[in-house]
Amino acid sequence: MRITDMTVERYAWPRPKPISNGKYTYVDVSLNLVHIYTDEGITGVGWGGGTASGQGSDLTTTLIDYFKPVVIGEDPFNYRRIWEDMWLPKLVGRRGLSTRVISAIDIALWDLIGKAVNRPVYQLLGVYRVSIPAFIAGGYYEEGKGLRELAE
């Protein structure tokens, strides 16, 4: 099996109320869906979060195009080498948006592999746990949701 193409679809919809994190104000919710296609007709889908107020939206598409030569033509089961080849170049950096795009591609590869072997991804990863602790990060603030309101 070989990868024949990779695309990204971007979605955005307005938030009922903006939230902020000290640097950006998020007025919309955005999502990037990466699709990886193969010569066997199997498609893997990965997702990545968007950015504040559309910041870097065009860059997401540019990064997908940048990584296409690394991904297209490869066997998706070579996911580790593909990931390393995306991670090694320092031209695009190892933070922020480039890491989000690499993550979305990696998720799409795992989805593709799971579909190819007819197994859920959690089984491919070893089923170490049947449940995991919840974690949240962000520190986003919304009007009317100060420390007192959050404590309640």
mmCIF file with all atom_site columns, C-alpha atoms in Angstrom, residues 43-105:
data_model
loop_
_atom_site.group_PDB
_atom_site.id
_atom_site.type_symbol
_atom_site.label_atom_id
_atom_site.label_alt_id
_atom_site.label_comp_id
_atom_site.label_asym_id
_atom_site.label_entity_id
_atom_site.label_seq_id
_atom_site.pdbx_PDB_ins_code
_atom_site.Cartn_x
_atom_site.Cartn_y
_atom_site.Cartn_z
_atom_site.occupancy
_atom_site.B_iso_or_equiv
_atom_site.pdbx_formal_charge
_atom_site.auth_seq_id
_atom_site.auth_comp_id
_atom_site.auth_asym_id
_atom_site.auth_atom_id
_atom_site.pdbx_PDB_model_num
ATOM 1  C CA . THR A 1 43  ? -8.394 6.995  3.557  1.00 0.00 ? 43  THR A CA 1
ATOM 2  C CA . GLY A 1 44  ? -7.072 8.027  6.954  1.00 0.00 ? 44  GLY A CA 1
ATOM 3  C CA . VAL A 1 45  ? -8.434 11.107 8.695  1.00 0.00 ? 45  VAL A CA 1
ATOM 4  C CA . GLY A 1 46  ? -6.608 13.124 11.328 1.00 0.00 ? 46  GLY A CA 1
ATOM 5  C CA . TRP A 1 47  ? -7.578 16.311 13.053 1.00 0.00 ? 47  TRP A CA 1
ATOM 6  C CA . GLY A 1 48  ? -5.896 19.304 14.547 1.00 0.00 ? 48  GLY A CA 1
ATOM 7  C CA . GLY A 1 49  ? -7.137 22.336 16.357 1.00 0.00 ? 49  GLY A CA 1
ATOM 8  C CA . GLY A 1 50  ? -7.322 25.634 14.633 1.00 0.00 ? 50  GLY A CA 1
ATOM 9  C CA . THR A 1 51  ? -5.812 28.881 15.760 1.00 0.00 ? 51  THR A CA 1
ATOM 10 C CA . ALA A 1 52  ? -6.929 32.114 17.359 1.00 0.00 ? 52  ALA A CA 1
ATOM 11 C CA . SER A 1 53  ? -9.187 34.140 15.101 1.00 0.00 ? 53  SER A CA 1
ATOM 12 C CA . GLY A 1 54  ? -7.905 32.337 12.029 1.00 0.00 ? 54  GLY A CA 1
ATOM 13 C CA . GLN A 1 55  ? -4.256 33.133 12.777 1.00 0.00 ? 55  GLN A CA 1
ATOM 14 C CA . GLY A 1 56  ? -2.117 30.901 10.574 1.00 0.00 ? 56  GLY A CA 1
ATOM 15 C CA . SER A 1 57  ? -5.029 29.397 8.633  1.00 0.00 ? 57  SER A CA 1
ATOM 16 C CA . ASP A 1 58  ? -3.265 29.755 5.282  1.00 0.00 ? 58  ASP A CA 1
ATOM 17 C CA . LEU A 1 59  ? -0.083 28.446 6.871  1.00 0.00 ? 59  LEU A CA 1
ATOM 18 C CA . THR A 1 60  ? -1.838 25.162 7.718  1.00 0.00 ? 60  THR A CA 1
ATOM 19 C CA . THR A 1 61  ? -2.428 24.489 4.015  1.00 0.00 ? 61  THR A CA 1
ATOM 20 C CA . THR A 1 62  ? 1.134  25.563 3.221  1.00 0.00 ? 62  THR A CA 1
ATOM 21 C CA . LEU A 1 63  ? 2.539  23.149 5.829  1.00 0.00 ? 63  LEU A CA 1
ATOM 22 C CA . ILE A 1 64  ? 0.447  20.273 4.453  1.00 0.00 ? 64  ILE A CA 1
ATOM 23 C CA . ASP A 1 65  ? 1.894  21.033 1.004  1.00 0.00 ? 65  ASP A CA 1
ATOM 24 C CA . TYR A 1 66  ? 5.380  21.264 2.538  1.00 0.00 ? 66  TYR A CA 1
ATOM 25 C CA . PHE A 1 67  ? 5.069  17.782 4.088  1.00 0.00 ? 67  PHE A CA 1
ATOM 26 C CA . LYS A 1 68  ? 3.522  16.112 1.010  1.00 0.00 ? 68  LYS A CA 1
ATOM 27 C CA . PRO A 1 69  ? 6.899  15.028 -0.461 1.00 0.00 ? 69  PRO A CA 1
ATOM 28 C CA . VAL A 1 70  ? 7.689  13.299 2.846  1.00 0.00 ? 70  VAL A CA 1
ATOM 29 C CA . VAL A 1 71  ? 4.351  11.471 2.972  1.00 0.00 ? 71  VAL A CA 1
ATOM 30 C CA . ILE A 1 72  ? 3.285  10.731 -0.622 1.00 0.00 ? 72  ILE A CA 1
ATOM 31 C CA . GLY A 1 73  ? 4.707  7.507  -2.023 1.00 0.00 ? 73  GLY A CA 1
ATOM 32 C CA . GLU A 1 74  ? 5.340  6.047  1.427  1.00 0.00 ? 74  GLU A CA 1
ATOM 33 C CA . ASP A 1 75  ? 3.857  2.918  2.940  1.00 0.00 ? 75  ASP A CA 1
ATOM 34 C CA . PRO A 1 76  ? 1.684  4.209  5.840  1.00 0.00 ? 76  PRO A CA 1
ATOM 35 C CA . PHE A 1 77  ? 3.004  1.379  8.014  1.00 0.00 ? 77  PHE A CA 1
ATOM 36 C CA . ASN A 1 78  ? 6.310  3.283  7.972  1.00 0.00 ? 78  ASN A CA 1
ATOM 37 C CA . TYR A 1 79  ? 4.640  5.833  10.244 1.00 0.00 ? 79  TYR A CA 1
ATOM 38 C CA . ARG A 1 80  ? 7.680  6.167  12.514 1.00 0.00 ? 80  ARG A CA 1
ATOM 39 C CA . ARG A 1 81  ? 10.040 7.128  9.671  1.00 0.00 ? 81  ARG A CA 1
ATOM 40 C CA . ILE A 1 82  ? 7.441  9.474  8.190  1.00 0.00 ? 82  ILE A CA 1
ATOM 41 C CA . TRP A 1 83  ? 7.088  11.204 11.561 1.00 0.00 ? 83  TRP A CA 1
ATOM 42 C CA . GLU A 1 84  ? 10.867 11.483 11.994 1.00 0.00 ? 84  GLU A CA 1
ATOM 43 C CA . ASP A 1 85  ? 11.254 12.888 8.471  1.00 0.00 ? 85  ASP A CA 1
ATOM 44 C CA . MET A 1 86  ? 8.642  15.560 9.235  1.00 0.00 ? 86  MET A CA 1
ATOM 45 C CA . TRP A 1 87  ? 10.156 16.350 12.638 1.00 0.00 ? 87  TRP A CA 1
ATOM 46 C CA . LEU A 1 88  ? 13.824 16.597 11.644 1.00 0.00 ? 88  LEU A CA 1
ATOM 47 C CA . PRO A 1 89  ? 13.831 19.597 9.295  1.00 0.00 ? 89  PRO A CA 1
ATOM 48 C CA . LYS A 1 90  ? 14.320 22.750 11.297 1.00 0.00 ? 90  LYS A CA 1
ATOM 49 C CA . LEU A 1 91  ? 13.010 24.969 8.501  1.00 0.00 ? 91  LEU A CA 1
ATOM 50 C CA . VAL A 1 92  ? 9.427  24.869 9.785  1.00 0.00 ? 92  VAL A CA 1
ATOM 51 C CA . GLY A 1 93  ? 10.219 24.730 13.486 1.00 0.00 ? 93  GLY A CA 1
ATOM 52 C CA . ARG A 1 94  ? 9.120  22.382 16.228 1.00 0.00 ? 94  ARG A CA 1
ATOM 53 C CA . ARG A 1 95  ? 6.470  24.431 17.958 1.00 0.00 ? 95  ARG A CA 1
ATOM 54 C CA . GLY A 1 96  ? 3.015  25.796 17.489 1.00 0.00 ? 96  GLY A CA 1
ATOM 55 C CA . LEU A 1 97  ? 1.299  25.339 14.171 1.00 0.00 ? 97  LEU A CA 1
ATOM 56 C CA . SER A 1 98  ? 3.908  23.044 12.598 1.00 0.00 ? 98  SER A CA 1
ATOM 57 C CA . THR A 1 99  ? 3.551  20.629 15.528 1.00 0.00 ? 99  THR A CA 1
ATOM 58 C CA . ARG A 1 100 ? -0.241 20.717 15.200 1.00 0.00 ? 100 ARG A CA 1
ATOM 59 C CA . VAL A 1 101 ? 0.008  19.845 11.502 1.00 0.00 ? 101 VAL A CA 1
ATOM 60 C CA . ILE A 1 102 ? 2.490  17.008 12.157 1.00 0.00 ? 102 ILE A CA 1
ATOM 61 C CA . SER A 1 103 ? 0.127  15.679 14.849 1.00 0.00 ? 103 SER A CA 1
ATOM 62 C CA . ALA A 1 104 ? -2.873 15.753 12.495 1.00 0.00 ? 104 ALA A CA 1
ATOM 63 C CA . ILE A 1 105 ? -0.864 13.857 9.853  1.00 0.00 ? 105 ILE A CA 1
#
